[in-house]
Structures are given as C-alpha cells and as structure tokens.
C-alpha cells in the first residue's frame, strides 16, 4: 500500500480543464525555464530565453470549442509566446505578442481548439515571465461558467457603475470587444463596485480569477 501511495501518478491520467485557470508552473515538460516567486501569485515561470519552452499535457476542451486564450505575463523587455500543438515543432496554434511593460498584464490571442491537446508554449525573446493561463469560448457566444450561481453582475446593461457579487478574494480584469484589457483590480469576498462611466458603449468581458479557477462573464455598457 505504501509503495502504491508514493508511486508517481502517470501524467497521461492527469487531465487539465482548459476553461479553468492553469498555473504556468504546472507543466509536464520544460526546457531551461525556472520557477520563481511572483508579486501576484506565489510562483511564476522565469529565466525565459529564446526557444525555451513549457509543455502542458491533456488540456481538455470537452464538448466546447475554445476561441481564445488569456495568458498573464510580465513583459519587461517584451517578446512572443508561440503555442504549438503536440510538440515543440508541432502545428502553430497562435502567437501572443508581449509588449515591454513593468507590470503584470493579461494578454489574449485567438485560437480554435476542441477535444484534448498537449500544448507547448515556445518562448521567443527573453526577459519576460508567465504566471497563469486559461482558454475561453466567448467568441462562440458561450460565457465561460457564466451560469455559475456564485457570481452576479448588475445592473446589466450598465451606465455608470457595475456591481460584481463574488464570494471569494481574487483578481478582476475587464476586456473590451477587441480583447484589450481596460481595467484590473484586486477583489474581495462580497460586492465590488466598478466605475464604468467613461467606458465606450458596447460589450465588455469580465474575467474573475482566484488561486484555482477562473470565470468569464460579459456585460453591456450603454
């Protein structure tokens, strides 16, 4: 019993939910990178150099099709992340351009994925870090976990303020319809009020992330 308990679990049995937050350090394979401390999260991926990589096995999209990926990065000198399917040199799924920046930022790129995949993050350039990532299917009209009874956004449509009722601490990002982050905030259990008075009219997407899951919802600004 002791031997069985302490034996490593077969990586082929570990399935990652594509639509929940995946910590960058929860890789199955790597080349060159280090796990470092992060200002937002206990750990992140650092020591990134050109053509280093991390790989994530068995990312499962279930019966949905992902149309986007969001990756939290610290830009520093900027660079790129290439997403490849199945191997370091496998099919190129998407390229995420990382601008030079001195803060953590959630960046998005378009993808088209369904089923189950092994995804490789191939790094181009150096001097940036990666914290976490998740896929979403908002482009298909599916709000990721928007039917969760634990979250409510109101009023929707919003004119001046948007209230977010969420029972946990976490981070909140707001994206416009082009995928550009327009707001970021720490949130705490209870009601968080967001000033949207200066937002342009249109559809916006709210990503709420905790230490082990992520939620994607949308609202309309009048």
Short mmCIF file of C-alpha atoms in Angstrom, two decimals:
data_model
loop_
_atom_site.label_atom_id
_atom_site.label_comp_id
_atom_site.label_asym_id
_atom_site.label_seq_id
_atom_site.Cartn_x
_atom_site.Cartn_y
_atom_site.Cartn_z
CA UNK A 1 0.00 0.00 0.00
CA UNK A 2 2.82 2.40 0.89
CA UNK A 3 4.59 1.73 -2.40
CA UNK A 4 1.41 2.36 -4.38
CA UNK A 5 0.65 5.53 -2.45
CA UNK A 6 4.10 7.03 -3.05
CA UNK A 7 4.43 5.98 -6.70
CA UNK A 8 4.23 8.92 -9.14
CA UNK A 9 0.94 9.32 -10.96
CA UNK A 10 1.03 8.59 -14.69
CA UNK A 11 0.97 12.00 -16.43
CA UNK A 12 -1.44 10.56 -19.00
CA UNK A 13 -4.03 10.29 -16.23
CA UNK A 14 -3.82 13.98 -15.25
CA UNK A 15 -6.35 15.98 -17.25
CA UNK A 16 -6.40 19.79 -17.17
CA UNK A 17 -9.67 21.66 -17.69
CA UNK A 18 -8.96 24.15 -20.48
CA UNK A 19 -11.56 26.61 -19.18
CA UNK A 20 -10.17 26.77 -15.63
CA UNK A 21 -7.02 28.63 -14.65
CA UNK A 22 -3.83 26.63 -15.22
CA UNK A 23 -0.76 27.81 -13.33
CA UNK A 24 2.22 28.16 -15.66
CA UNK A 25 4.44 26.19 -13.27
CA UNK A 26 2.14 23.14 -13.53
CA UNK A 27 3.96 21.99 -16.67
CA UNK A 28 4.66 18.42 -17.76
CA UNK A 29 7.85 19.20 -19.66
CA UNK A 30 10.21 22.16 -19.84
CA UNK A 31 13.40 23.44 -21.35
CA UNK A 32 15.52 25.98 -19.50
CA UNK A 33 12.91 27.92 -17.51
CA UNK A 34 12.86 28.35 -13.73
CA UNK A 35 10.00 28.58 -11.25
CA UNK A 36 10.26 31.93 -9.45
CA UNK A 37 8.31 33.91 -6.88
CA UNK A 38 5.67 36.30 -8.22
CA UNK A 39 4.23 39.54 -6.85
CA UNK A 40 0.65 38.38 -7.66
CA UNK A 41 0.96 34.65 -7.19
CA UNK A 42 3.29 32.51 -5.06
CA UNK A 43 5.15 31.33 -8.16
CA UNK A 44 5.58 32.02 -11.87
CA UNK A 45 7.79 30.95 -14.79
CA UNK A 46 11.00 32.95 -15.23
CA UNK A 47 14.50 32.65 -16.72
CA UNK A 48 12.85 32.63 -20.14
CA UNK A 49 15.24 32.61 -23.10
CA UNK A 50 14.75 32.28 -26.85
CA UNK A 51 13.41 28.80 -27.77
CA UNK A 52 12.95 27.66 -24.16
CA UNK A 53 9.53 26.09 -23.61
CA UNK A 54 6.97 24.62 -21.23
CA UNK A 55 4.51 21.89 -22.19
CA UNK A 56 1.08 21.06 -20.75
CA UNK A 57 -0.38 17.61 -21.41
CA UNK A 58 -4.03 16.61 -21.65
CA UNK A 59 -5.66 20.03 -21.81
CA UNK A 60 -9.30 19.07 -22.22
CA UNK A 61 -11.84 21.28 -24.01
CA UNK A 62 -14.73 18.84 -23.53
CA UNK A 63 -17.56 19.44 -26.00
CA UNK A 64 -16.80 23.16 -26.39
CA UNK A 65 -14.54 24.91 -28.89
CA UNK A 66 -12.10 27.43 -27.44
CA UNK A 67 -11.83 30.63 -29.43
CA UNK A 68 -9.31 32.46 -27.26
CA UNK A 69 -6.54 32.08 -24.70
CA UNK A 70 -5.60 34.55 -21.98
CA UNK A 71 -2.09 34.46 -20.53
CA UNK A 72 -0.89 36.57 -17.60
CA UNK A 73 2.62 37.88 -18.34
CA UNK A 74 5.19 40.35 -17.05
CA UNK A 75 6.61 41.99 -20.16
CA UNK A 76 9.87 43.67 -19.06
CA UNK A 77 11.68 43.77 -22.43
CA UNK A 78 8.85 42.13 -24.39
CA UNK A 79 8.85 39.05 -26.65
CA UNK A 80 6.48 36.41 -28.02
CA UNK A 81 4.89 33.14 -26.95
CA UNK A 82 4.12 30.64 -29.69
CA UNK A 83 1.52 27.96 -28.94
CA UNK A 84 2.26 24.66 -30.69
CA UNK A 85 0.10 21.56 -30.76
CA UNK A 86 1.63 18.24 -29.69
CA UNK A 87 5.33 19.09 -29.76
CA UNK A 88 7.91 21.88 -29.80
CA UNK A 89 7.71 21.98 -33.60
CA UNK A 90 4.05 20.98 -33.92
CA UNK A 91 1.30 22.97 -35.61
CA UNK A 92 1.38 26.66 -34.69
CA UNK A 93 -1.92 27.44 -32.92
CA UNK A 94 -1.39 31.07 -32.01
CA UNK A 95 1.24 33.72 -31.32
CA UNK A 96 0.94 36.05 -28.34
CA UNK A 97 2.85 39.33 -28.69
CA UNK A 98 4.16 40.62 -25.35
CA UNK A 99 4.76 44.37 -25.16
CA UNK A 100 7.51 45.76 -22.96
CA UNK A 101 5.84 46.61 -19.65
CA UNK A 102 6.74 46.90 -15.97
CA UNK A 103 3.59 45.25 -14.61
CA UNK A 104 1.62 42.01 -14.84
CA UNK A 105 -0.85 42.07 -17.73
CA UNK A 106 -3.48 39.65 -19.06
CA UNK A 107 -3.00 39.27 -22.83
CA UNK A 108 -5.29 37.42 -25.22
CA UNK A 109 -4.90 35.65 -28.57
CA UNK A 110 -7.39 33.89 -30.84
CA UNK A 111 -7.34 30.08 -31.11
CA UNK A 112 -9.61 27.33 -32.40
CA UNK A 113 -9.33 24.18 -30.30
CA UNK A 114 -11.59 21.34 -29.23
CA UNK A 115 -11.09 17.84 -27.87
CA UNK A 116 -7.88 17.17 -25.91
CA UNK A 117 -4.41 18.52 -26.69
CA UNK A 118 -0.83 18.68 -25.48
CA UNK A 119 0.09 22.38 -25.74
CA UNK A 120 3.65 23.72 -25.94
CA UNK A 121 4.49 27.32 -25.03
CA UNK A 122 7.58 28.15 -27.09
CA UNK A 123 9.19 31.37 -25.93
CA UNK A 124 10.71 33.86 -28.35
CA UNK A 125 12.91 36.51 -26.81
CA UNK A 126 13.80 36.85 -23.14
CA UNK A 127 13.24 38.99 -20.08
CA UNK A 128 9.55 38.22 -19.51
CA UNK A 129 7.66 35.97 -17.10
CA UNK A 130 4.45 33.90 -17.24
CA UNK A 131 2.05 33.43 -14.34
CA UNK A 132 -1.09 31.54 -15.46
CA UNK A 133 -3.41 30.99 -18.41
CA UNK A 134 -6.85 29.74 -19.41
CA UNK A 135 -8.92 29.28 -22.56
CA UNK A 136 -12.36 30.73 -23.20
CA UNK A 137 -15.19 30.25 -25.66
CA UNK A 138 -16.79 33.69 -25.53
CA UNK A 139 -16.39 34.04 -29.29
CA UNK A 140 -18.93 31.23 -29.71
CA UNK A 141 -21.46 33.10 -27.59
CA UNK A 142 -20.70 30.85 -24.62
CA UNK A 143 -19.84 32.76 -21.44
CA UNK A 144 -17.37 30.57 -19.56
CA UNK A 145 -19.08 29.45 -16.39
CA UNK A 146 -21.43 32.42 -16.64
CA UNK A 147 -24.26 30.24 -15.35
CA UNK A 148 -22.47 29.78 -12.03
CA UNK A 149 -24.86 30.80 -9.21
CA UNK A 150 -21.95 32.17 -7.21
CA UNK A 151 -21.44 35.27 -9.38
CA UNK A 152 -23.73 38.12 -10.36
CA UNK A 153 -23.12 41.29 -12.36
CA UNK A 154 -25.63 44.15 -12.11
CA UNK A 155 -27.04 46.35 -13.45
CA UNK A 156 -26.63 44.81 -16.89
CA UNK A 157 -26.75 46.84 -19.14
CA UNK A 158 -24.64 49.26 -17.04
CA UNK A 159 -24.48 53.03 -17.33
CA UNK A 160 -22.30 54.44 -14.55
CA UNK A 161 -21.31 51.56 -12.26
CA UNK A 162 -21.19 47.77 -12.37
CA UNK A 163 -21.54 45.70 -9.20
CA UNK A 164 -19.80 42.32 -9.04
CA UNK A 165 -21.03 39.98 -6.29
CA UNK A 166 -18.45 37.21 -5.76
CA UNK A 167 -17.85 35.21 -2.56
CA UNK A 168 -14.04 34.90 -2.78
CA UNK A 169 -10.90 37.03 -2.99
CA UNK A 170 -9.24 37.22 -6.38
CA UNK A 171 -8.35 39.38 -9.36
CA UNK A 172 -10.68 41.04 -11.85
CA UNK A 173 -9.86 42.07 -15.41
CA UNK A 174 -12.18 43.80 -17.88
CA UNK A 175 -11.69 43.47 -21.65
CA UNK A 176 -13.34 45.33 -24.49
CA UNK A 177 -14.73 43.55 -27.57
CA UNK A 178 -11.26 43.66 -29.20
CA UNK A 179 -9.70 41.72 -26.31
CA UNK A 180 -7.82 44.72 -24.84
CA UNK A 181 -7.65 44.91 -21.06
CA UNK A 182 -9.25 48.17 -19.91
CA UNK A 183 -9.26 47.60 -16.15
CA UNK A 184 -7.66 45.42 -13.49
CA UNK A 185 -8.42 45.26 -9.77
CA UNK A 186 -8.00 43.13 -6.67
CA UNK A 187 -11.39 41.98 -5.42
CA UNK A 188 -12.51 40.73 -2.04
CA UNK A 189 -15.35 38.49 -0.96
CA UNK A 190 -18.63 40.35 -1.31
CA UNK A 191 -19.65 43.16 -3.64
CA UNK A 192 -17.07 45.06 -5.70
CA UNK A 193 -18.22 48.22 -7.49
CA UNK A 194 -16.57 49.13 -10.79
CA UNK A 195 -16.86 52.63 -12.27
CA UNK A 196 -17.73 52.21 -15.96
CA UNK A 197 -18.93 55.75 -16.59
CA UNK A 198 -16.08 56.52 -19.01
CA UNK A 199 -16.30 53.25 -20.93
CA UNK A 200 -17.40 53.49 -24.55
CA UNK A 201 -20.75 51.88 -25.33
CA UNK A 202 -20.55 48.22 -26.28
CA UNK A 203 -19.95 44.68 -24.98
CA UNK A 204 -17.28 44.03 -22.32
CA UNK A 205 -15.97 40.81 -20.81
CA UNK A 206 -15.12 40.32 -17.15
CA UNK A 207 -12.57 37.70 -16.09
CA UNK A 208 -12.51 36.83 -12.39
CA UNK A 209 -9.56 34.68 -11.30
CA UNK A 210 -8.90 33.01 -7.96
CA UNK A 211 -5.99 30.80 -6.95
CA UNK A 212 -7.52 27.73 -8.59
CA UNK A 213 -10.26 28.70 -11.04
CA UNK A 214 -11.40 31.36 -13.48
CA UNK A 215 -14.78 32.77 -14.54
CA UNK A 216 -15.67 34.67 -17.69
CA UNK A 217 -18.81 36.83 -17.96
CA UNK A 218 -19.97 39.73 -20.10
CA UNK A 219 -21.96 42.94 -19.71
CA UNK A 220 -23.26 45.70 -21.92
CA UNK A 221 -22.26 49.33 -21.39
CA UNK A 222 -24.96 51.72 -22.54
#
